């Protein structure tokens, strides 16, 4: 039942509680912050049960971020799947739409995908060349509602799409193909009649010249004779003659190559382009937070315009005297005088004044695109992070956000039609994945999920399940309707959340008693994959790849403390799993880069402090030492800017991480593996006692962590047994015990459960079973050391996976593992059905430590108070050795009361299903040097085939002949 007093305490004052109580309905659940059964997650109320008032239907869709979306809430709003209408796959829909363009006559809408979009035939699982593309979907919008007309396919792209001024040509950037596609209209059909325009970059500006270029945003001049293209990874723009289809000029945007002092930051990661007439181009430099204004004819840079946030998409008004820029991190729109290149001011997009509480400036709205009304009195801005559209009333002086409209999940672009009174068209990047039990299907023997047979299913990888859509939205004009829509967005994002009296009492007590938090982040597992066989909670043993015999400590910890069977990772993969795990949000750039990067359509892993594989947090003079392939050129990634770093509260640039908040509060921090990269010389690799050998293992990519990192703790490396990381942590822990100075916050990365690099693995820890078991053993050892130390009474240990991409789950592809261990935690394996996410775990640690929140998300979501029992102060734990580890060469303790002879017998019986030769052959050519460099679709199926009794058919394993 709806707790009225709870709602009254926890919603903003402006909400009309009576109306909301009558409207909010969800199958199997209640309000977003209330208890909700696992079956209710990602559920939608059926149309027959949808509630209506003056607004549209209220269908609450639960997200793995613990937010809600209601894209049909605005009157007349409709959401359409993006179907390319392929002849062989008429019902197939695509993912990750990024950009749109409307033809000059206003009759045609072009929607561009830039994403993962690699699929297999849904019936056979075989690769089909027709399903490995990106798409331009063309719609007739003369009457408002989009009518599908045609699909254009391109192998690769990256955000850029624009019509020629006369509407006869459509330009689409080729992304990693370093090109521009030109489609021309003839007899009512669009066709590409010539080869794409080559931009002729041999390589990108990157270490060792190995990274490929990426053609990004583009725009034409008013006369259509010139095309200006942003080269995202070359820090330049190309000027193309549209008649000859040749590049006539390339301008490097970096100051050090434009007459300034070498090493001066600027011009990197150019993303979007807007042209003014035929003379001026404005280019957004995402990493360096500036707009570069340049003369198109001469190539002269006219002005570098610094802005407060990361500049995203931009538009000019009709008179071309005002430039509007969406700014991530500052959660605002910058308005720039396009004649004198001065910033007129900034308008916040988060919400109208008074809607969000507390008033502190937490970031996370992530505005990313803009559209002007026909009379140019209103600006509409998509907020990627809060799934909303900000309605900004413009004034001669500036303007303000006056309302919010609910959008789809992760809106990426908005345009407005000049017809039908002005319709808004919004495309989104993400879709709710739902269960991914098909990760186990397509097998020769049918899978049984929750004791029920399940038909074969393919395309079950989380980025394949995440689909894009198009929201068509008549512009709301009624003040009453806009107020109601604003209230709905506030509900969806929990704006104004305040703890209940009971929650506040619990967290205040814990803050008083707990002085130390140890935060462990691991890699890529689902709940069912590890704890499906637990026997308590909502698990499915048929999907368990790493059962109790391999993950003995995790099973023991779940049974001793609590089972969170409704815990979700917001991130789909490590690329956004890590940002969510350390900052409770992801950047809009990260949202854009992630799907094409994981599809090998270009890009680098820019989510843990490195940009283009460069340690941008380290002094420029040291970078070539840390990355030997990096040329000694001060203009490569000049400065310390990080394109994907979050800002902290009140504009603290790139200081929006958990450790940032702890350090601001004056607390001590120690880092073991967060935001580090392994050093490459051979003396680092395979060193089991790096401290004793005085051989540092890592470099740090975030400047704040430089003084707080154990450089002898090796970073991500699945070939390196976790036991040696635990022993390095333990070495320092013993010193802290001796000196009485354990840091308030310890960050520990145990990532060998990712698995891989089998042929290079040390000490026989060279199969998925032994690597996951080694990770499990390290966790058990760490927990036991704390339990048997003087810090047992005042230390809490929090453990999660950064994402859950590498396994099946019958509830949702985002459902994962979460553990809370220590004093005042409920004991006895109590099941916590309350939906919690990474965001709630961060909020809990923040409240326990008494530090500030990181973003609009954790500041408005509850701590995990259901986990705690304030009367349960004592606890203990004895680490277990998963039996499969006795088949390795690790030095392990003898189990109690087991003789050496019995131990030898155990080692001979308990072995992985396949040996290292099998796994090395199956993964030959895969790159495990960094998380997620391998093709996850192939690797997940290899794991299932090698670990489970059922097998995938060869049709599901691309390049199978190369692996047998």
Short mmCIF file of C-alpha atoms in Angstrom, two decimals, residues 333-778:
data_model
loop_
_atom_site.label_atom_id
_atom_site.label_comp_id
_atom_site.label_asym_id
_atom_site.label_seq_id
_atom_site.Cartn_x
_atom_site.Cartn_y
_atom_site.Cartn_z
CA UNK A 333 22.85 25.84 -21.98
CA UNK A 334 25.44 28.42 -22.89
CA UNK A 335 24.28 31.35 -25.02
CA UNK A 336 27.04 32.90 -27.11
CA UNK A 337 26.94 36.05 -29.20
CA UNK A 338 27.86 34.65 -32.62
CA UNK A 339 29.23 38.00 -33.80
CA UNK A 340 31.60 39.03 -31.03
CA UNK A 341 32.12 35.48 -29.67
CA UNK A 342 31.25 36.42 -26.09
CA UNK A 343 29.28 34.21 -23.71
CA UNK A 344 26.09 36.02 -22.77
CA UNK A 345 25.27 33.64 -19.95
CA UNK A 346 24.11 30.20 -18.89
CA UNK A 347 20.67 28.73 -18.26
CA UNK A 348 20.36 25.71 -15.99
CA UNK A 349 18.43 22.80 -17.48
CA UNK A 350 18.03 20.51 -14.46
CA UNK A 351 14.61 21.84 -13.42
CA UNK A 352 12.65 25.00 -12.72
CA UNK A 353 13.61 26.85 -9.57
CA UNK A 354 12.39 25.11 -6.42
CA UNK A 355 11.78 21.69 -7.95
CA UNK A 356 14.98 20.02 -6.83
CA UNK A 357 15.93 19.80 -3.18
CA UNK A 358 18.38 20.33 -1.67
CA UNK A 359 19.40 23.39 -3.60
CA UNK A 360 23.04 22.35 -3.86
CA UNK A 361 24.26 22.12 -7.44
CA UNK A 362 24.62 18.38 -8.00
CA UNK A 363 25.24 17.50 -11.62
CA UNK A 364 23.88 14.74 -13.80
CA UNK A 365 21.19 16.25 -16.03
CA UNK A 366 23.66 15.99 -18.94
CA UNK A 367 22.00 18.28 -21.53
CA UNK A 368 23.05 17.24 -25.01
CA UNK A 369 20.86 18.66 -27.80
CA UNK A 370 18.56 21.59 -28.51
CA UNK A 371 15.66 22.77 -30.66
CA UNK A 372 14.07 26.20 -31.07
CA UNK A 373 10.36 26.87 -31.40
CA UNK A 374 9.16 28.52 -34.61
CA UNK A 375 8.88 31.91 -32.92
CA UNK A 376 12.26 31.35 -31.20
CA UNK A 377 10.82 32.27 -27.84
CA UNK A 378 11.24 28.76 -26.44
CA UNK A 379 14.23 26.44 -26.38
CA UNK A 380 13.81 22.70 -25.86
CA UNK A 381 16.81 20.81 -24.44
CA UNK A 382 17.20 17.06 -23.93
CA UNK A 383 18.58 16.07 -20.53
CA UNK A 384 20.24 12.70 -21.09
CA UNK A 385 20.82 12.01 -17.40
CA UNK A 386 17.32 12.76 -16.11
CA UNK A 387 15.36 11.50 -19.13
CA UNK A 388 13.60 14.76 -19.69
CA UNK A 389 13.21 17.74 -21.97
CA UNK A 390 13.84 21.15 -20.43
CA UNK A 391 11.49 23.87 -21.62
CA UNK A 392 13.35 27.18 -21.55
CA UNK A 393 11.54 30.49 -21.95
CA UNK A 394 13.98 32.81 -23.68
CA UNK A 395 14.09 36.50 -22.88
CA UNK A 396 16.08 39.37 -24.42
CA UNK A 397 18.46 39.19 -21.47
CA UNK A 398 18.73 35.38 -21.15
CA UNK A 399 15.92 33.06 -20.04
CA UNK A 400 15.06 30.28 -17.60
CA UNK A 401 13.84 26.70 -17.46
CA UNK A 402 10.12 26.83 -16.78
CA UNK A 403 9.11 23.19 -17.19
CA UNK A 404 10.24 19.62 -17.80
CA UNK A 405 8.68 17.03 -20.12
CA UNK A 406 9.25 13.29 -19.62
CA UNK A 407 11.27 11.66 -22.38
CA UNK A 408 12.45 8.22 -23.34
CA UNK A 409 15.53 6.70 -21.67
CA UNK A 410 18.74 8.52 -22.52
CA UNK A 411 17.45 11.08 -25.05
CA UNK A 412 20.17 12.01 -27.52
CA UNK A 413 18.67 14.44 -30.00
CA UNK A 414 15.66 16.68 -30.42
CA UNK A 415 14.33 18.51 -33.47
CA UNK A 416 11.14 20.41 -34.16
CA UNK A 417 8.95 20.16 -37.24
CA UNK A 418 7.69 23.39 -38.79
CA UNK A 419 4.43 21.60 -39.67
CA UNK A 420 1.42 20.56 -37.60
CA UNK A 421 1.80 23.34 -35.09
CA UNK A 422 5.26 22.20 -34.10
CA UNK A 423 5.96 18.60 -33.19
CA UNK A 424 9.03 17.56 -31.24
CA UNK A 425 10.90 14.45 -32.36
CA UNK A 426 13.22 12.91 -29.76
CA UNK A 427 15.47 9.88 -30.31
CA UNK A 428 17.03 7.91 -27.51
CA UNK A 429 20.18 5.86 -27.01
CA UNK A 430 18.98 3.15 -24.62
CA UNK A 431 16.16 0.72 -24.06
CA UNK A 432 15.24 -1.51 -21.13
CA UNK A 433 16.96 -4.85 -21.67
CA UNK A 434 14.78 -7.13 -19.56
CA UNK A 435 15.77 -10.74 -18.86
CA UNK A 436 18.56 -12.22 -20.96
CA UNK A 437 17.97 -15.90 -20.37
CA UNK A 438 18.78 -16.41 -24.01
CA UNK A 439 22.44 -16.10 -23.06
CA UNK A 440 22.04 -19.80 -22.29
CA UNK A 441 19.84 -20.64 -25.25
CA UNK A 442 20.26 -21.66 -28.84
CA UNK A 443 21.76 -24.74 -27.24
CA UNK A 444 21.52 -28.21 -28.64
CA UNK A 445 19.52 -29.09 -25.57
CA UNK A 446 16.75 -26.70 -24.60
CA UNK A 447 17.43 -24.59 -21.53
CA UNK A 448 15.16 -24.74 -18.52
CA UNK A 449 14.62 -21.41 -16.81
CA UNK A 450 12.90 -21.59 -13.43
CA UNK A 451 12.01 -25.19 -14.31
CA UNK A 452 10.25 -24.14 -17.50
CA UNK A 453 11.59 -24.86 -20.99
CA UNK A 454 12.54 -21.78 -22.99
CA UNK A 455 12.67 -21.49 -26.73
CA UNK A 456 15.87 -20.71 -28.53
CA UNK A 457 16.83 -17.05 -28.48
CA UNK A 458 19.70 -15.13 -29.97
CA UNK A 459 20.99 -11.55 -29.74
CA UNK A 460 20.89 -11.67 -25.95
CA UNK A 461 23.91 -9.48 -25.23
CA UNK A 462 22.85 -6.46 -23.22
CA UNK A 463 23.81 -3.97 -25.96
CA UNK A 464 21.75 -5.98 -28.44
CA UNK A 465 18.76 -6.00 -26.10
CA UNK A 466 18.96 -2.24 -25.59
CA UNK A 467 16.82 -0.74 -28.36
CA UNK A 468 16.36 2.84 -29.49
CA UNK A 469 13.07 4.56 -30.23
CA UNK A 470 11.56 7.75 -31.57
CA UNK A 471 9.30 9.83 -29.37
CA UNK A 472 6.83 12.06 -31.20
CA UNK A 473 5.54 14.83 -29.01
CA UNK A 474 3.07 17.66 -29.64
CA UNK A 475 4.40 20.72 -27.85
CA UNK A 476 2.52 21.19 -24.57
CA UNK A 477 1.40 24.78 -24.12
CA UNK A 478 -0.97 24.70 -21.15
CA UNK A 479 0.66 25.92 -17.97
CA UNK A 480 -1.30 23.36 -15.98
CA UNK A 481 -0.12 20.52 -18.21
CA UNK A 482 3.48 21.72 -18.10
CA UNK A 483 3.33 21.87 -14.30
CA UNK A 484 1.98 18.34 -14.15
CA UNK A 485 4.67 17.09 -16.53
CA UNK A 486 7.34 18.79 -14.44
CA UNK A 487 5.96 17.04 -11.38
CA UNK A 488 6.10 13.72 -13.21
CA UNK A 489 9.78 14.20 -14.07
CA UNK A 490 10.40 15.07 -10.43
CA UNK A 491 8.75 11.80 -9.36
CA UNK A 492 10.68 9.82 -11.99
CA UNK A 493 13.98 11.16 -10.69
CA UNK A 494 13.05 11.30 -6.98
CA UNK A 495 13.78 15.04 -6.89
CA UNK A 496 13.54 16.32 -3.37
CA UNK A 497 13.96 12.94 -1.73
CA UNK A 498 14.53 13.12 2.01
CA UNK A 499 15.14 10.21 4.31
CA UNK A 500 12.30 8.99 6.46
CA UNK A 501 12.70 9.27 10.20
CA UNK A 502 13.61 5.57 10.45
CA UNK A 503 16.15 5.80 7.63
CA UNK A 504 17.72 8.90 9.12
CA UNK A 505 18.00 7.21 12.51
CA UNK A 506 19.69 4.16 10.99
CA UNK A 507 22.21 6.14 8.95
CA UNK A 508 22.98 8.51 11.81
CA UNK A 509 23.70 5.53 14.06
CA UNK A 510 25.98 3.96 11.43
CA UNK A 511 27.80 7.23 10.87
CA UNK A 512 28.52 7.38 14.59
CA UNK A 513 29.68 3.77 14.86
CA UNK A 514 31.39 3.08 11.50
CA UNK A 515 34.70 4.82 10.84
CA UNK A 516 35.99 2.82 7.88
CA UNK A 517 34.53 1.68 4.58
CA UNK A 518 36.16 -0.82 2.24
CA UNK A 519 34.66 -0.68 -1.25
CA UNK A 520 35.41 -3.63 -3.55
CA UNK A 521 34.53 -3.49 -7.25
CA UNK A 522 34.66 -6.58 -9.45
CA UNK A 523 33.83 -7.43 -13.07
CA UNK A 524 30.81 -8.41 -15.11
CA UNK A 525 28.71 -11.09 -13.35
CA UNK A 526 24.95 -11.49 -12.95
CA UNK A 527 23.09 -12.72 -9.88
CA UNK A 528 21.96 -15.97 -11.50
CA UNK A 529 25.41 -16.63 -12.89
CA UNK A 530 26.91 -16.87 -9.38
CA UNK A 531 24.14 -17.15 -6.78
CA UNK A 532 21.41 -18.76 -8.84
CA UNK A 533 22.03 -21.99 -6.95
CA UNK A 534 21.96 -20.37 -3.50
CA UNK A 535 18.58 -21.86 -2.64
CA UNK A 536 17.26 -18.64 -1.12
CA UNK A 537 16.20 -15.52 -2.94
CA UNK A 538 15.01 -15.27 -6.53
CA UNK A 539 17.69 -17.32 -8.25
CA UNK A 540 17.75 -19.79 -11.11
CA UNK A 541 20.28 -22.60 -10.72
CA UNK A 542 19.96 -23.57 -14.38
CA UNK A 543 21.77 -20.34 -15.28
CA UNK A 544 24.55 -20.68 -12.71
CA UNK A 545 27.95 -20.95 -14.37
CA UNK A 546 30.02 -20.43 -11.20
CA UNK A 547 28.25 -22.39 -8.46
CA UNK A 548 29.07 -22.84 -4.77
CA UNK A 549 32.00 -25.15 -5.50
CA UNK A 550 33.71 -22.24 -7.29
CA UNK A 551 32.33 -19.26 -5.33
CA UNK A 552 32.26 -20.73 -1.85
CA UNK A 553 32.93 -17.45 -0.04
CA UNK A 554 30.25 -15.50 -1.86
CA UNK A 555 27.74 -18.20 -1.05
CA UNK A 556 28.86 -18.20 2.58
CA UNK A 557 28.70 -14.40 2.84
CA UNK A 558 25.20 -14.33 1.33
CA UNK A 559 23.98 -16.96 3.77
CA UNK A 560 25.69 -15.32 6.75
CA UNK A 561 24.55 -11.77 6.03
CA UNK A 562 21.90 -10.73 3.50
CA UNK A 563 20.84 -11.82 0.03
CA UNK A 564 20.07 -8.82 -2.17
CA UNK A 565 18.23 -10.60 -4.97
CA UNK A 566 17.03 -7.35 -6.54
CA UNK A 567 20.33 -5.50 -6.92
CA UNK A 568 21.00 -3.81 -10.26
CA UNK A 569 24.06 -2.37 -11.99
CA UNK A 570 23.09 0.75 -13.98
CA UNK A 571 25.94 0.22 -16.44
CA UNK A 572 25.58 -2.15 -19.34
CA UNK A 573 29.33 -2.79 -19.61
CA UNK A 574 32.55 -1.70 -17.89
CA UNK A 575 32.67 1.45 -20.00
CA UNK A 576 29.77 2.92 -18.09
CA UNK A 577 29.79 0.48 -15.19
CA UNK A 578 32.88 2.09 -13.76
CA UNK A 579 31.58 5.68 -14.01
CA UNK A 580 28.37 4.62 -12.30
CA UNK A 581 30.36 2.75 -9.64
CA UNK A 582 32.51 5.72 -8.67
CA UNK A 583 30.41 8.79 -9.54
CA UNK A 584 26.74 7.71 -9.60
CA UNK A 585 26.34 8.91 -13.17
CA UNK A 586 27.89 8.67 -16.61
CA UNK A 587 28.88 11.46 -18.94
CA UNK A 588 26.93 12.06 -22.11
CA UNK A 589 30.15 11.58 -24.08
CA UNK A 590 30.47 8.17 -22.46
CA UNK A 591 26.91 7.32 -23.48
CA UNK A 592 27.70 8.24 -27.09
CA UNK A 593 31.09 6.54 -27.28
CA UNK A 594 30.25 3.28 -25.58
CA UNK A 595 28.05 1.31 -28.06
CA UNK A 596 30.14 1.96 -31.20
CA UNK A 597 33.33 1.39 -29.25
CA UNK A 598 32.11 -1.99 -28.01
CA UNK A 599 31.04 -2.86 -31.56
CA UNK A 600 34.59 -2.07 -32.74
CA UNK A 601 33.31 0.88 -34.74
CA UNK A 602 36.04 3.10 -33.40
CA UNK A 603 37.00 4.66 -30.11
CA UNK A 604 39.06 3.99 -27.03
CA UNK A 605 38.33 3.05 -23.45
CA UNK A 606 37.98 6.56 -22.01
CA UNK A 607 36.00 5.75 -18.87
CA UNK A 608 38.65 5.21 -16.20
CA UNK A 609 40.74 8.33 -16.51
CA UNK A 610 42.70 7.62 -19.67
CA UNK A 611 41.89 9.45 -22.89
CA UNK A 612 43.01 7.71 -26.08
CA UNK A 613 45.18 5.43 -23.93
CA UNK A 614 47.02 8.43 -22.48
CA UNK A 615 47.35 8.89 -18.71
CA UNK A 616 46.00 12.43 -18.81
CA UNK A 617 46.20 12.67 -15.02
CA UNK A 618 50.00 12.37 -15.14
CA UNK A 619 52.40 15.20 -16.00
CA UNK A 620 53.01 15.50 -19.73
CA UNK A 621 56.73 14.93 -19.21
CA UNK A 622 56.05 11.47 -17.70
CA UNK A 623 53.47 10.15 -20.13
CA UNK A 624 55.82 8.63 -22.69
CA UNK A 625 57.48 6.71 -19.85
CA UNK A 626 54.12 5.34 -18.75
CA UNK A 627 53.06 4.62 -22.34
CA UNK A 628 56.18 3.89 -24.41
CA UNK A 629 54.27 4.04 -27.69
CA UNK A 630 53.32 7.67 -27.03
CA UNK A 631 55.43 10.11 -29.08
CA UNK A 632 57.19 12.80 -27.09
CA UNK A 633 54.94 15.49 -28.47
CA UNK A 634 53.56 17.98 -25.90
CA UNK A 635 50.61 18.72 -28.19
CA UNK A 636 49.19 15.20 -27.95
CA UNK A 637 46.43 15.40 -25.33
CA UNK A 638 47.89 18.56 -23.84
CA UNK A 639 46.84 19.46 -20.32
CA UNK A 640 45.01 17.42 -17.69
CA UNK A 641 41.46 17.53 -19.02
CA UNK A 642 39.52 14.27 -19.00
CA UNK A 643 36.73 14.08 -21.56
CA UNK A 644 34.56 11.74 -19.48
CA UNK A 645 35.25 12.99 -15.93
CA UNK A 646 32.31 14.18 -13.84
CA UNK A 647 32.34 17.50 -12.06
CA UNK A 648 31.69 17.67 -8.35
CA UNK A 649 29.03 19.71 -6.58
CA UNK A 650 29.10 23.44 -7.24
CA UNK A 651 31.29 23.10 -10.33
CA UNK A 652 34.37 21.37 -8.89
CA UNK A 653 35.92 20.48 -12.23
CA UNK A 654 36.54 16.75 -12.71
CA UNK A 655 36.10 16.14 -8.98
CA UNK A 656 32.88 14.22 -8.96
CA UNK A 657 34.22 10.87 -7.78
CA UNK A 658 33.63 9.06 -4.49
CA UNK A 659 37.20 9.68 -3.39
CA UNK A 660 36.86 13.36 -4.32
CA UNK A 661 34.03 13.73 -1.83
CA UNK A 662 35.95 11.87 0.88
CA UNK A 663 39.03 14.03 0.37
CA UNK A 664 36.94 17.22 0.42
CA UNK A 665 35.59 16.09 3.78
CA UNK A 666 39.13 15.72 5.12
CA UNK A 667 38.98 11.92 5.26
CA UNK A 668 41.85 9.59 4.44
CA UNK A 669 41.71 7.48 1.27
CA UNK A 670 43.76 4.53 0.05
CA UNK A 671 43.46 3.21 -3.48
CA UNK A 672 44.15 -0.33 -4.64
CA UNK A 673 43.58 -0.54 -8.39
CA UNK A 674 40.93 2.09 -9.12
CA UNK A 675 41.74 4.17 -12.22
CA UNK A 676 45.18 2.64 -12.69
CA UNK A 677 46.91 1.15 -15.69
CA UNK A 678 49.59 -1.51 -15.56
CA UNK A 679 53.12 -0.52 -16.45
CA UNK A 680 54.40 -2.45 -19.43
CA UNK A 681 58.07 -3.38 -18.85
CA UNK A 682 58.57 -7.12 -18.42
CA UNK A 683 59.78 -6.81 -14.81
CA UNK A 684 56.28 -5.73 -13.85
CA UNK A 685 54.51 -8.70 -15.38
CA UNK A 686 54.23 -11.80 -13.24
CA UNK A 687 55.86 -10.28 -10.18
CA UNK A 688 54.18 -11.93 -7.20
CA UNK A 689 55.97 -9.84 -4.56
CA UNK A 690 56.25 -6.39 -6.16
CA UNK A 691 56.76 -4.49 -2.90
CA UNK A 692 59.58 -6.75 -1.74
CA UNK A 693 61.12 -6.49 -5.20
CA UNK A 694 60.52 -2.71 -5.28
CA UNK A 695 58.86 -3.01 -8.67
CA UNK A 696 55.90 -0.60 -9.04
CA UNK A 697 53.04 -2.10 -11.02
CA UNK A 698 50.82 0.76 -12.11
CA UNK A 699 50.40 4.35 -13.14
CA UNK A 700 47.40 6.39 -12.03
CA UNK A 701 45.08 8.14 -14.45
CA UNK A 702 43.30 10.45 -12.01
CA UNK A 703 45.43 13.22 -10.46
CA UNK A 704 43.56 13.13 -7.14
CA UNK A 705 44.56 9.51 -6.60
CA UNK A 706 48.28 10.04 -7.19
CA UNK A 707 49.07 10.60 -3.52
CA UNK A 708 46.69 7.91 -2.26
CA UNK A 709 47.51 4.87 -4.40
CA UNK A 710 49.42 1.70 -3.62
CA UNK A 711 51.57 1.47 -6.75
CA UNK A 712 52.50 -2.13 -5.95
CA UNK A 713 48.90 -3.32 -6.31
CA UNK A 714 48.54 -4.62 -9.86
CA UNK A 715 45.62 -3.36 -11.92
CA UNK A 716 43.36 -5.22 -14.29
CA UNK A 717 45.12 -8.37 -15.46
CA UNK A 718 43.18 -11.67 -15.51
CA UNK A 719 46.46 -13.60 -15.83
CA UNK A 720 47.58 -12.38 -12.40
CA UNK A 721 46.09 -14.48 -9.58
CA UNK A 722 43.91 -12.43 -7.26
CA UNK A 723 45.63 -13.93 -4.24
CA UNK A 724 48.68 -11.74 -4.89
CA UNK A 725 46.58 -8.60 -5.00
CA UNK A 726 44.97 -9.59 -1.72
CA UNK A 727 48.40 -10.22 -0.20
CA UNK A 728 49.55 -6.75 -1.25
CA UNK A 729 46.42 -5.20 0.28
CA UNK A 730 47.01 -7.34 3.38
CA UNK A 731 50.61 -6.13 3.67
CA UNK A 732 49.39 -2.57 4.08
CA UNK A 733 46.43 -3.58 6.22
CA UNK A 734 48.76 -5.17 8.77
CA UNK A 735 50.68 -1.90 8.95
CA UNK A 736 47.47 0.04 9.45
CA UNK A 737 46.51 -2.32 12.26
CA UNK A 738 49.91 -1.89 13.87
CA UNK A 739 49.79 1.90 13.57
CA UNK A 740 46.07 2.38 14.20
CA UNK A 741 45.60 4.43 11.04
CA UNK A 742 43.36 2.48 8.66
CA UNK A 743 42.04 4.97 6.06
CA UNK A 744 38.42 5.98 6.24
CA UNK A 745 37.85 4.85 2.65
CA UNK A 746 39.67 1.99 0.95
CA UNK A 747 39.08 1.34 -2.75
CA UNK A 748 39.90 -2.24 -3.78
CA UNK A 749 39.71 -3.63 -7.28
CA UNK A 750 39.41 -7.41 -7.49
CA UNK A 751 38.72 -8.06 -11.17
CA UNK A 752 39.92 -11.56 -11.97
CA UNK A 753 36.33 -12.77 -12.12
CA UNK A 754 36.38 -11.11 -15.57
CA UNK A 755 38.50 -14.15 -16.62
CA UNK A 756 40.79 -14.48 -19.63
CA UNK A 757 44.44 -14.50 -20.75
CA UNK A 758 44.57 -18.20 -19.97
CA UNK A 759 47.81 -19.07 -21.77
CA UNK A 760 49.69 -16.35 -19.86
CA UNK A 761 48.16 -17.06 -16.46
CA UNK A 762 50.38 -17.73 -13.45
CA UNK A 763 50.42 -20.70 -11.12
CA UNK A 764 47.87 -22.76 -12.99
CA UNK A 765 45.07 -20.27 -12.39
CA UNK A 766 44.29 -20.63 -16.05
CA UNK A 767 40.64 -21.53 -16.54
CA UNK A 768 37.44 -19.56 -15.92
CA UNK A 769 36.63 -21.75 -12.90
CA UNK A 770 40.00 -21.24 -11.21
CA UNK A 771 40.11 -17.50 -11.97
CA UNK A 772 36.66 -16.87 -10.56
CA UNK A 773 37.55 -19.08 -7.59
CA UNK A 774 40.75 -17.11 -7.01
CA UNK A 775 38.71 -13.91 -7.00
CA UNK A 776 36.27 -15.48 -4.55
CA UNK A 777 39.11 -16.66 -2.32
CA UNK A 778 40.66 -13.17 -2.25
#
